[in-house]
One Martini backbone bead per residue (centre of mass of N, CA, C, O) as a GRO file, in nm:
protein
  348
    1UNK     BB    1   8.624  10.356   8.888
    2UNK     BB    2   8.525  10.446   8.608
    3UNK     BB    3   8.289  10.243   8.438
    4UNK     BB    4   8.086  10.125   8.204
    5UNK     BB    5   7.732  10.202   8.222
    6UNK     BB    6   7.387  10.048   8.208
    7UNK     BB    7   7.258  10.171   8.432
    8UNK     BB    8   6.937  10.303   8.496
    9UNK     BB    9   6.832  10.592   8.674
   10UNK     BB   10   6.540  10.665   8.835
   11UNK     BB   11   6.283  10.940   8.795
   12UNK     BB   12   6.067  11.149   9.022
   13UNK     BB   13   6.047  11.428   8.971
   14UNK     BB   14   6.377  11.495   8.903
   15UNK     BB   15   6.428  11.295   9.137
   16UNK     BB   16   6.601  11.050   9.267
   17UNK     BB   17   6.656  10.668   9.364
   18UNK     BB   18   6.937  10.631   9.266
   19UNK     BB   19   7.274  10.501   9.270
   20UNK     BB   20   7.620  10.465   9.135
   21UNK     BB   21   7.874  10.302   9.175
   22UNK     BB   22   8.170  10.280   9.172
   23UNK     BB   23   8.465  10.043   9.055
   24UNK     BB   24   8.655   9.954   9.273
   25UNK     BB   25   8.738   9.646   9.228
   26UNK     BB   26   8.839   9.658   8.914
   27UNK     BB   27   9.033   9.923   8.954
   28UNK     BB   28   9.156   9.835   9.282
   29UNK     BB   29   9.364   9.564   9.327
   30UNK     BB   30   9.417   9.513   9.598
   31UNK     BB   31   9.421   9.333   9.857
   32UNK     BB   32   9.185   9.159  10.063
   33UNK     BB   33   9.223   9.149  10.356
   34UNK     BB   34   9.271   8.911  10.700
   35UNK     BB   35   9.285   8.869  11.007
   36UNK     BB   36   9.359   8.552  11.188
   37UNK     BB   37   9.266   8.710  11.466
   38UNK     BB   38   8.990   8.788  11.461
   39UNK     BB   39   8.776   8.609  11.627
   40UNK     BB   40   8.930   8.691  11.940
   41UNK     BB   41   8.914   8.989  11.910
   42UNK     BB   42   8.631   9.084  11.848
   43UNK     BB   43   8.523   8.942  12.183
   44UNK     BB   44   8.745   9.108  12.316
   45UNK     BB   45   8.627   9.412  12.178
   46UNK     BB   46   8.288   9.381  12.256
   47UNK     BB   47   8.360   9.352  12.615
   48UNK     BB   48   8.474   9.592  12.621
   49UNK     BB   49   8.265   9.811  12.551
   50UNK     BB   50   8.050   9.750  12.707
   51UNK     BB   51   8.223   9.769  13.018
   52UNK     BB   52   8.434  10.053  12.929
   53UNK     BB   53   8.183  10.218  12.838
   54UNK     BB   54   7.880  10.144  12.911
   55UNK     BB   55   7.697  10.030  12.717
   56UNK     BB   56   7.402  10.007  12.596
   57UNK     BB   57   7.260   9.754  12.442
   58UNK     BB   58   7.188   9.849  12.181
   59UNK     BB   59   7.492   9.988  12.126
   60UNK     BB   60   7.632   9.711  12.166
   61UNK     BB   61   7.540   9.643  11.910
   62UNK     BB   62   7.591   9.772  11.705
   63UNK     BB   63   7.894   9.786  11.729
   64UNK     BB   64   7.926   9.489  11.657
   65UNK     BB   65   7.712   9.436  11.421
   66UNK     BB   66   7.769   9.776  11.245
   67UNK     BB   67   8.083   9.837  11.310
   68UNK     BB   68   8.325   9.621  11.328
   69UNK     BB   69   8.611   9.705  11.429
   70UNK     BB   70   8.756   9.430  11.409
   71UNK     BB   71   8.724   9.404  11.116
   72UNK     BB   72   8.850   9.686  11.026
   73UNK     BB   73   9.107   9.605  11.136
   74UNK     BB   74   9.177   9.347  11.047
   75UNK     BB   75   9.194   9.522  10.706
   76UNK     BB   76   9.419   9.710  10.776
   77UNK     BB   77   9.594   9.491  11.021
   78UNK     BB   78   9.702   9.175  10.887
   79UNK     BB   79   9.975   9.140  11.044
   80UNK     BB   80   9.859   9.159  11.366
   81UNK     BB   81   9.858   9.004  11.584
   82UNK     BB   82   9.684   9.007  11.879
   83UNK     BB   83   9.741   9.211  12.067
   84UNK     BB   84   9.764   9.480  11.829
   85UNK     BB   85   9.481   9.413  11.697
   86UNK     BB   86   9.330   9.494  11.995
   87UNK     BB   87   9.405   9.754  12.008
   88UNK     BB   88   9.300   9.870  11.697
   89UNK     BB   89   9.021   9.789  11.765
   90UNK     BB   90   8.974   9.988  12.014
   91UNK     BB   91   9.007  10.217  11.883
   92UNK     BB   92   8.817  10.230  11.643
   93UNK     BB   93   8.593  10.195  11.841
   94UNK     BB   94   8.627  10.439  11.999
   95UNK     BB   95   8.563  10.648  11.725
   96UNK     BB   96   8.263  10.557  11.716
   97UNK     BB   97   8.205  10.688  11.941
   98UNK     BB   98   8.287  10.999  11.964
   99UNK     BB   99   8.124  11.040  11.695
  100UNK     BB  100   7.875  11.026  11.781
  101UNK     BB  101   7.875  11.175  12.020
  102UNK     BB  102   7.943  11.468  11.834
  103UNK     BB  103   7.710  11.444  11.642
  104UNK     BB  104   7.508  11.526  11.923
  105UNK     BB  105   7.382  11.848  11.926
  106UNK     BB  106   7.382  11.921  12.229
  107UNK     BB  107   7.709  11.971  12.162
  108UNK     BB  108   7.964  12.180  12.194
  109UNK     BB  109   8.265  12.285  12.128
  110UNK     BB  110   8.344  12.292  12.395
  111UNK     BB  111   8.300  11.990  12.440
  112UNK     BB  112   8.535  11.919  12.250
  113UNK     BB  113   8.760  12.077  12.389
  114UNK     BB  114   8.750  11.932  12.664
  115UNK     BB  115   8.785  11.646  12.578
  116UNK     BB  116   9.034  11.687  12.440
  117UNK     BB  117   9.202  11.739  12.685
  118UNK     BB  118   9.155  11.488  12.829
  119UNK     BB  119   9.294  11.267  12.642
  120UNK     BB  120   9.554  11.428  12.599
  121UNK     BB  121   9.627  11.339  12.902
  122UNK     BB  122   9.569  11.019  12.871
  123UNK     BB  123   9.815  11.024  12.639
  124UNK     BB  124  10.042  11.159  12.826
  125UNK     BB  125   9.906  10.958  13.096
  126UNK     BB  126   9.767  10.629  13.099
  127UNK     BB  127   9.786  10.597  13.424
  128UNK     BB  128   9.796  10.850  13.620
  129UNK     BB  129   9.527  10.971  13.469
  130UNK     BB  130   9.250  11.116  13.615
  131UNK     BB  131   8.875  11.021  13.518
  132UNK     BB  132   8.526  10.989  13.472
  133UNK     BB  133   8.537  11.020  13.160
  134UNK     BB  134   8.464  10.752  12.951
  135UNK     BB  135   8.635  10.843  12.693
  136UNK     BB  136   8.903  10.878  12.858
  137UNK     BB  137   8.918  10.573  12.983
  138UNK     BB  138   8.939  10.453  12.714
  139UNK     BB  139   9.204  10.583  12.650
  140UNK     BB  140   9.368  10.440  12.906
  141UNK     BB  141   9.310  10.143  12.786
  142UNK     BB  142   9.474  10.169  12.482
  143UNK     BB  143   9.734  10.357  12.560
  144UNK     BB  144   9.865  10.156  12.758
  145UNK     BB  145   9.918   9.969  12.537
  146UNK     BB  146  10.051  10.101  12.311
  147UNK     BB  147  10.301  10.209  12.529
  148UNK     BB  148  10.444   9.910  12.524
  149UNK     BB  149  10.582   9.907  12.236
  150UNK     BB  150  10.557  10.230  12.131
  151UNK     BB  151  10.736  10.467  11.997
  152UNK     BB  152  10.821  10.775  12.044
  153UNK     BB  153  10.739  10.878  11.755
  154UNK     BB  154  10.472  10.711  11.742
  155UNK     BB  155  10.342  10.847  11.995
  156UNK     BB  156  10.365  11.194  11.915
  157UNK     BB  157  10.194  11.157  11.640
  158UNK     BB  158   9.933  11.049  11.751
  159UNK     BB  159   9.891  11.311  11.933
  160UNK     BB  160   9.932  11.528  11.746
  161UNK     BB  161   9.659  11.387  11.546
  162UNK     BB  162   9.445  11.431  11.745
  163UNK     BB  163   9.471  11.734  11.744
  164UNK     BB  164   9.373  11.797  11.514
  165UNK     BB  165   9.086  11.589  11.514
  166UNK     BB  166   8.981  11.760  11.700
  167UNK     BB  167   8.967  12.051  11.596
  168UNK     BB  168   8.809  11.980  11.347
  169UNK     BB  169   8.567  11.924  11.505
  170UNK     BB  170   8.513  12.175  11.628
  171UNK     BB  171   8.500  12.318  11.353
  172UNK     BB  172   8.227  12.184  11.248
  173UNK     BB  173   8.035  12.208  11.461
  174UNK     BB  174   8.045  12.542  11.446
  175UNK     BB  175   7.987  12.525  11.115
  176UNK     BB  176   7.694  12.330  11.219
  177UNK     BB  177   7.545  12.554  11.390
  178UNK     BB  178   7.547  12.812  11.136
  179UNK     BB  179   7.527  12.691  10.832
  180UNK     BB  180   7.783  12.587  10.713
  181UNK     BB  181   7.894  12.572  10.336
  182UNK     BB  182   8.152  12.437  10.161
  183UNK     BB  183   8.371  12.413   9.966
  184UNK     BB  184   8.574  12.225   9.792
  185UNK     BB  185   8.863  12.327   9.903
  186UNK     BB  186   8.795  12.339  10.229
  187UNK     BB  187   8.720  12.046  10.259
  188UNK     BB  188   8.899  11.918  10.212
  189UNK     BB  189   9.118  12.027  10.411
  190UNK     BB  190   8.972  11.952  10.607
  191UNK     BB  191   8.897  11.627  10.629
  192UNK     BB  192   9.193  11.532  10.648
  193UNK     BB  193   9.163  11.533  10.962
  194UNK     BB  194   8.888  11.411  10.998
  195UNK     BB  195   8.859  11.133  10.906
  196UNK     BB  196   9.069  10.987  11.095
  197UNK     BB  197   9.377  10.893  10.937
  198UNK     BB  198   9.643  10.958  11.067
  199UNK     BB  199   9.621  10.796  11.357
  200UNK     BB  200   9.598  10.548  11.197
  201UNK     BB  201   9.908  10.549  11.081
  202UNK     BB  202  10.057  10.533  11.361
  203UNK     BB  203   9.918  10.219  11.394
  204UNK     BB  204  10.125  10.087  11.166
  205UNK     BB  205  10.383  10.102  11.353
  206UNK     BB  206  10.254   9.936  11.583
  207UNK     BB  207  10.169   9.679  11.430
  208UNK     BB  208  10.483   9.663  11.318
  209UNK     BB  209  10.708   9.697  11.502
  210UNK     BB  210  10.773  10.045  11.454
  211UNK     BB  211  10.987  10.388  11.427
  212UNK     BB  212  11.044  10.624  11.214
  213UNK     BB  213  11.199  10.841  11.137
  214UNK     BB  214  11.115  11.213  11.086
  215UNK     BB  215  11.258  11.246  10.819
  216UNK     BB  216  11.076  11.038  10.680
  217UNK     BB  217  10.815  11.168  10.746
  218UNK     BB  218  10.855  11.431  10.643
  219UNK     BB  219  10.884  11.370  10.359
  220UNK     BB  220  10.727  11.386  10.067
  221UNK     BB  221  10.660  11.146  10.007
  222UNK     BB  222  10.517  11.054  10.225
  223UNK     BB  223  10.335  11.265  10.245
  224UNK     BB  224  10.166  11.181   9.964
  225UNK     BB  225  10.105  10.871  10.074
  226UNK     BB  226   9.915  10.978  10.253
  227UNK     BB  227   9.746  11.176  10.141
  228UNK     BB  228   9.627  10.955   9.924
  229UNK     BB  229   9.503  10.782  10.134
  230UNK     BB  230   9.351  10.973  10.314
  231UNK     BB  231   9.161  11.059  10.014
  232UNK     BB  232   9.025  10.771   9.921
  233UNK     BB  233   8.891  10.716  10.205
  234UNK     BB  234   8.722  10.972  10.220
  235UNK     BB  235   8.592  10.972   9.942
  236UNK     BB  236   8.474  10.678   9.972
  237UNK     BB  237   8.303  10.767  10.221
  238UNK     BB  238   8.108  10.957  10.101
  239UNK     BB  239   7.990  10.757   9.924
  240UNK     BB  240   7.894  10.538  10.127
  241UNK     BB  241   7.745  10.767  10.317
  242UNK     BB  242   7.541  10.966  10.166
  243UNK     BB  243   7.246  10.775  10.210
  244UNK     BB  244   7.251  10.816  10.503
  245UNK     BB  245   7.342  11.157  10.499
  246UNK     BB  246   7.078  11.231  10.344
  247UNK     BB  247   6.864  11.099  10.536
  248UNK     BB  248   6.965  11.334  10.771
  249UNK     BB  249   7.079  11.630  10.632
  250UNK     BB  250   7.337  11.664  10.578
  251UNK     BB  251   7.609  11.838  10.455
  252UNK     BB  252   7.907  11.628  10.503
  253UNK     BB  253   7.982  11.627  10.160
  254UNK     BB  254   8.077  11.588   9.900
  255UNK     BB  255   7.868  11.527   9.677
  256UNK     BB  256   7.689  11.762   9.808
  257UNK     BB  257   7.855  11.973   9.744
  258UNK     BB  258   7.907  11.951   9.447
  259UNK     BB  259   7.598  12.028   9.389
  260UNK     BB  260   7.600  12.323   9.525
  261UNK     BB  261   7.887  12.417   9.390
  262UNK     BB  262   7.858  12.284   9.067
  263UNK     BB  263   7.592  12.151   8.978
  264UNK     BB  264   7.559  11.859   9.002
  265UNK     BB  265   7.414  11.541   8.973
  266UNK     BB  266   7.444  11.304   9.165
  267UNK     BB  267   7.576  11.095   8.973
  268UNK     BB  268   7.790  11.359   8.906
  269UNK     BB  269   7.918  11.290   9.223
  270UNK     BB  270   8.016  11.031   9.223
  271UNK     BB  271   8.178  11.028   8.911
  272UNK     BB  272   8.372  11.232   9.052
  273UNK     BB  273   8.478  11.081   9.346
  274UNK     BB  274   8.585  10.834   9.172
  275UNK     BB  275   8.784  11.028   9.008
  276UNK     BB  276   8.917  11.049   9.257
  277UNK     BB  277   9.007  10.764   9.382
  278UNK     BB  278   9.182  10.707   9.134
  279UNK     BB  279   9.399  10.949   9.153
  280UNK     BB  280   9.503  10.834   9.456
  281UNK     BB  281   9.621  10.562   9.304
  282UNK     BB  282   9.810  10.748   9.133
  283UNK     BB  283   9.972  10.870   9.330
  284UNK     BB  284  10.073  10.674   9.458
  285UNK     BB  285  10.230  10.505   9.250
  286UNK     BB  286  10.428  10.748   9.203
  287UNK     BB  287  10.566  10.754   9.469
  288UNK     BB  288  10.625  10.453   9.558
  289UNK     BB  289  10.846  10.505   9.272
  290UNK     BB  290  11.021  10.666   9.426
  291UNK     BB  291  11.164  10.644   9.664
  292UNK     BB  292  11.401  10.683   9.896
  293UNK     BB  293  11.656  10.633  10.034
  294UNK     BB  294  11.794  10.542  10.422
  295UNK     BB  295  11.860  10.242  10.426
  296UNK     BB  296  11.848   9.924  10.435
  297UNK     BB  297  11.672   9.910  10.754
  298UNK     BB  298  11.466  10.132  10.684
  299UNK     BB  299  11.352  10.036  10.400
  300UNK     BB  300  11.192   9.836  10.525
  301UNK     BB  301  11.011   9.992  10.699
  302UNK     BB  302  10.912  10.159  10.473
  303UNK     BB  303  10.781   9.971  10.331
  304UNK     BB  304  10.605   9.833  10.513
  305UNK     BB  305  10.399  10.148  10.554
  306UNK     BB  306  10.329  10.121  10.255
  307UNK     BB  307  10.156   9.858  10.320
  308UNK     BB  308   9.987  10.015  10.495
  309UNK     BB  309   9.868  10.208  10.355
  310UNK     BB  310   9.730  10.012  10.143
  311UNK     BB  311   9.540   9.851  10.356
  312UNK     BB  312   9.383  10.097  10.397
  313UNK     BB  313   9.256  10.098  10.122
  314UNK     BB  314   9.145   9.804  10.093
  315UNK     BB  315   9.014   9.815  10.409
  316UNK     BB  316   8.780   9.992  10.385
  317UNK     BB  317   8.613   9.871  10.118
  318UNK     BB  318   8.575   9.649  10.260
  319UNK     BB  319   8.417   9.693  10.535
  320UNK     BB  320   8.208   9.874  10.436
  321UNK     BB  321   8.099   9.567  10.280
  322UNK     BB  322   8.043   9.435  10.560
  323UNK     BB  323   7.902   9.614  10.701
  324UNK     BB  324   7.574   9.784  10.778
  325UNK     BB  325   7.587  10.111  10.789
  326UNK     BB  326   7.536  10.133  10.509
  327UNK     BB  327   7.385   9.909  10.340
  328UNK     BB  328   7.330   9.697  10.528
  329UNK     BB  329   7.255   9.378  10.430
  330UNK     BB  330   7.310   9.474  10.133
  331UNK     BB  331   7.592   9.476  10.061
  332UNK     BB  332   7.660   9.215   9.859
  333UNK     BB  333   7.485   9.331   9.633
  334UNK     BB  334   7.626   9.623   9.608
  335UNK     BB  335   7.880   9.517   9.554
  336UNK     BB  336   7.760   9.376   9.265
  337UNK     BB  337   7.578   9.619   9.131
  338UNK     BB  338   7.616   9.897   9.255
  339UNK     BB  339   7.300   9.994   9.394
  340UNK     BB  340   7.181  10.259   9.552
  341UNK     BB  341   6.900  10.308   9.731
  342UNK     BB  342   6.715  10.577   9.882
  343UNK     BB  343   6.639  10.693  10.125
  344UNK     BB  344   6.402  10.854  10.327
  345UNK     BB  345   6.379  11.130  10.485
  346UNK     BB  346   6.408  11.201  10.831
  347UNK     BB  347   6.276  11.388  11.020
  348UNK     BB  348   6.326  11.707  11.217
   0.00000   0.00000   0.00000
């Protein structure tokens, strides 16, 4: 994703006005895919965000035409029926919810381990648990349609990856209150967690249809191309989130990380995280050729979510540029030239 180019960055009294995006497009080759239940999924899935989390009018555009998690969902499981894919379209939009919730300053340690604390008891029971908490309404509706068909493994391991993005939640907010700027180790290190990856990967079983057993998931083989696939995601999401985040004053990027820990400029962590989502892609394709066998039966469900894992991977870069989150209306332009124009810093 790193190919010779030739445009110019432009830059005033030596900071940048501008850089390139890595060449996802010609160098990461998996088909992008949609799915063809998109649009009655998605105009049923901004109805449930409306209604079921009871957002204002404002907040309740954006979801829809801003953050498209139908779209996203669409993208990443593009073989789920109409039923499967409102339910992973319902948890996405559930994500940007909390996540945007868990971002606003007033928020700290303690209430994100609150909101953990009521989630995981609405999925550990979402018929019978009760609660008046928004966010967790919404989890007792998404996670009683999920555990209509989702297996008890796949059940289990979902609690278990949500358990992991709160605290890792909770340890960003604690370390962002702080001011404290992690290394490009640990940063990595919590990413894997924060991603909010990883119970997306539980999606894909239930999406297909599918319940591997703990063998399958534990082995090291898969561990190797879930981490490849939950690395490329992040990477790639830092990169395309840069401009939003730079302009916000975050510090929760690799990025910006590498620019101050290792002294790059704004082009060279680009060019990194670039170089580190090829590397993302040489990885799954190591792995996926070295795959042992566990039984003819197995072995096919076993595909199936190496399947769902490449979708995740191409369906992230597309979402990313049909969404107008990172890029606003200008996603198709910046497509084709790869150039984004850097948004000026907005007051503190």
């Amino acid at each position: 994703m790193t190919s010779t180019v030739t445009h110019t960055v432009t830059c005033s009294d030596s900071e940048p006005t501008e850089f390139i995006l890595p060449d996802f497009f010609s160098n990461c080759r998996y088909p992008m895919r949609l799915n063809s239940h998109h649009d009655q999924v998605s105009y049923a899935s901004d109805q449930w965000a409306r209604s079921e989390a009871n957002l204002p009018e404002s907040k309740a555009l954006k979801y829809s035409t801003l953050l498209r998690p139908a779209y996203f969902a669409s993208s990443c499981y593009p073989d789920a029926d109409a039923f499967h894919l409102r339910v992973c379209a319902d948890f996405l939009g559930w994500t940007f919810i909390i996540d945007d919730w868990l971002e606003l300053d007033k928020f700290e340690v303690n209430d994100a381990l609150e909101i953990r604390d009521c989630c995981i008891s609405a999925f550990r029971d979402p018929v019978n648990f009760q609660t008046e908490n928004h966010i967790a309404k919404l989890c007792k509706s998404f996670f009683s349609r999920f555990k209509e068909t989702a297996g008890p493994g796949c059940t289990e391991r979902f609690i278990q990856r949500m358990e992991l993005w709160y605290t890792s939640a909770a340890k960003e907010m604690d370390s962002r209150a702080k001011g404290y700027v992690y290394d490009v180790e640990s940063y990595i290190e919590l990413r894997r967690d924060l991603s909010g990856c990883k119970p997306c990967f539980s999606f894909i079983e239930f999406a297909c249809r599918i319940d591997l057993p703990d063998e399958v998931i534990s082995h090291p083989v898969i561990i190797a191309l879930e981490e490849a696939t939950n690395d490329f995601v992040a990477w790639s999401n830092d990169i395309f989130s840069y401009n939003m985040e730079q302009s916000n004053h975050s510090t929760r990027n690799l990025v910006y990380i590498l620019m101050v820990k290792q002294g790059l400029d704004l082009q060279g962590a680009i060019d990194y995280c670039g170089r580190l989502c090829d590397i993302c892609v040489q990885r799954f394709e190591k792995n996926r050729a070295i795959l042992p066998s566990w039984g003819e039966e197995v072995d096919k469900n076993v595909a199936i979510y190496v399947q769902g894992l490449q979708n995740w991977i191409a369906g992230s870069v597309q979402w990313s540029f049909e969404s107008t989150r990172y890029f606003g209306k200008d996603g198709h332009i910046v497509k084709r030239n790869r150039i984004v124009k850097l948004s000026p810093k907005r007051p503190f």
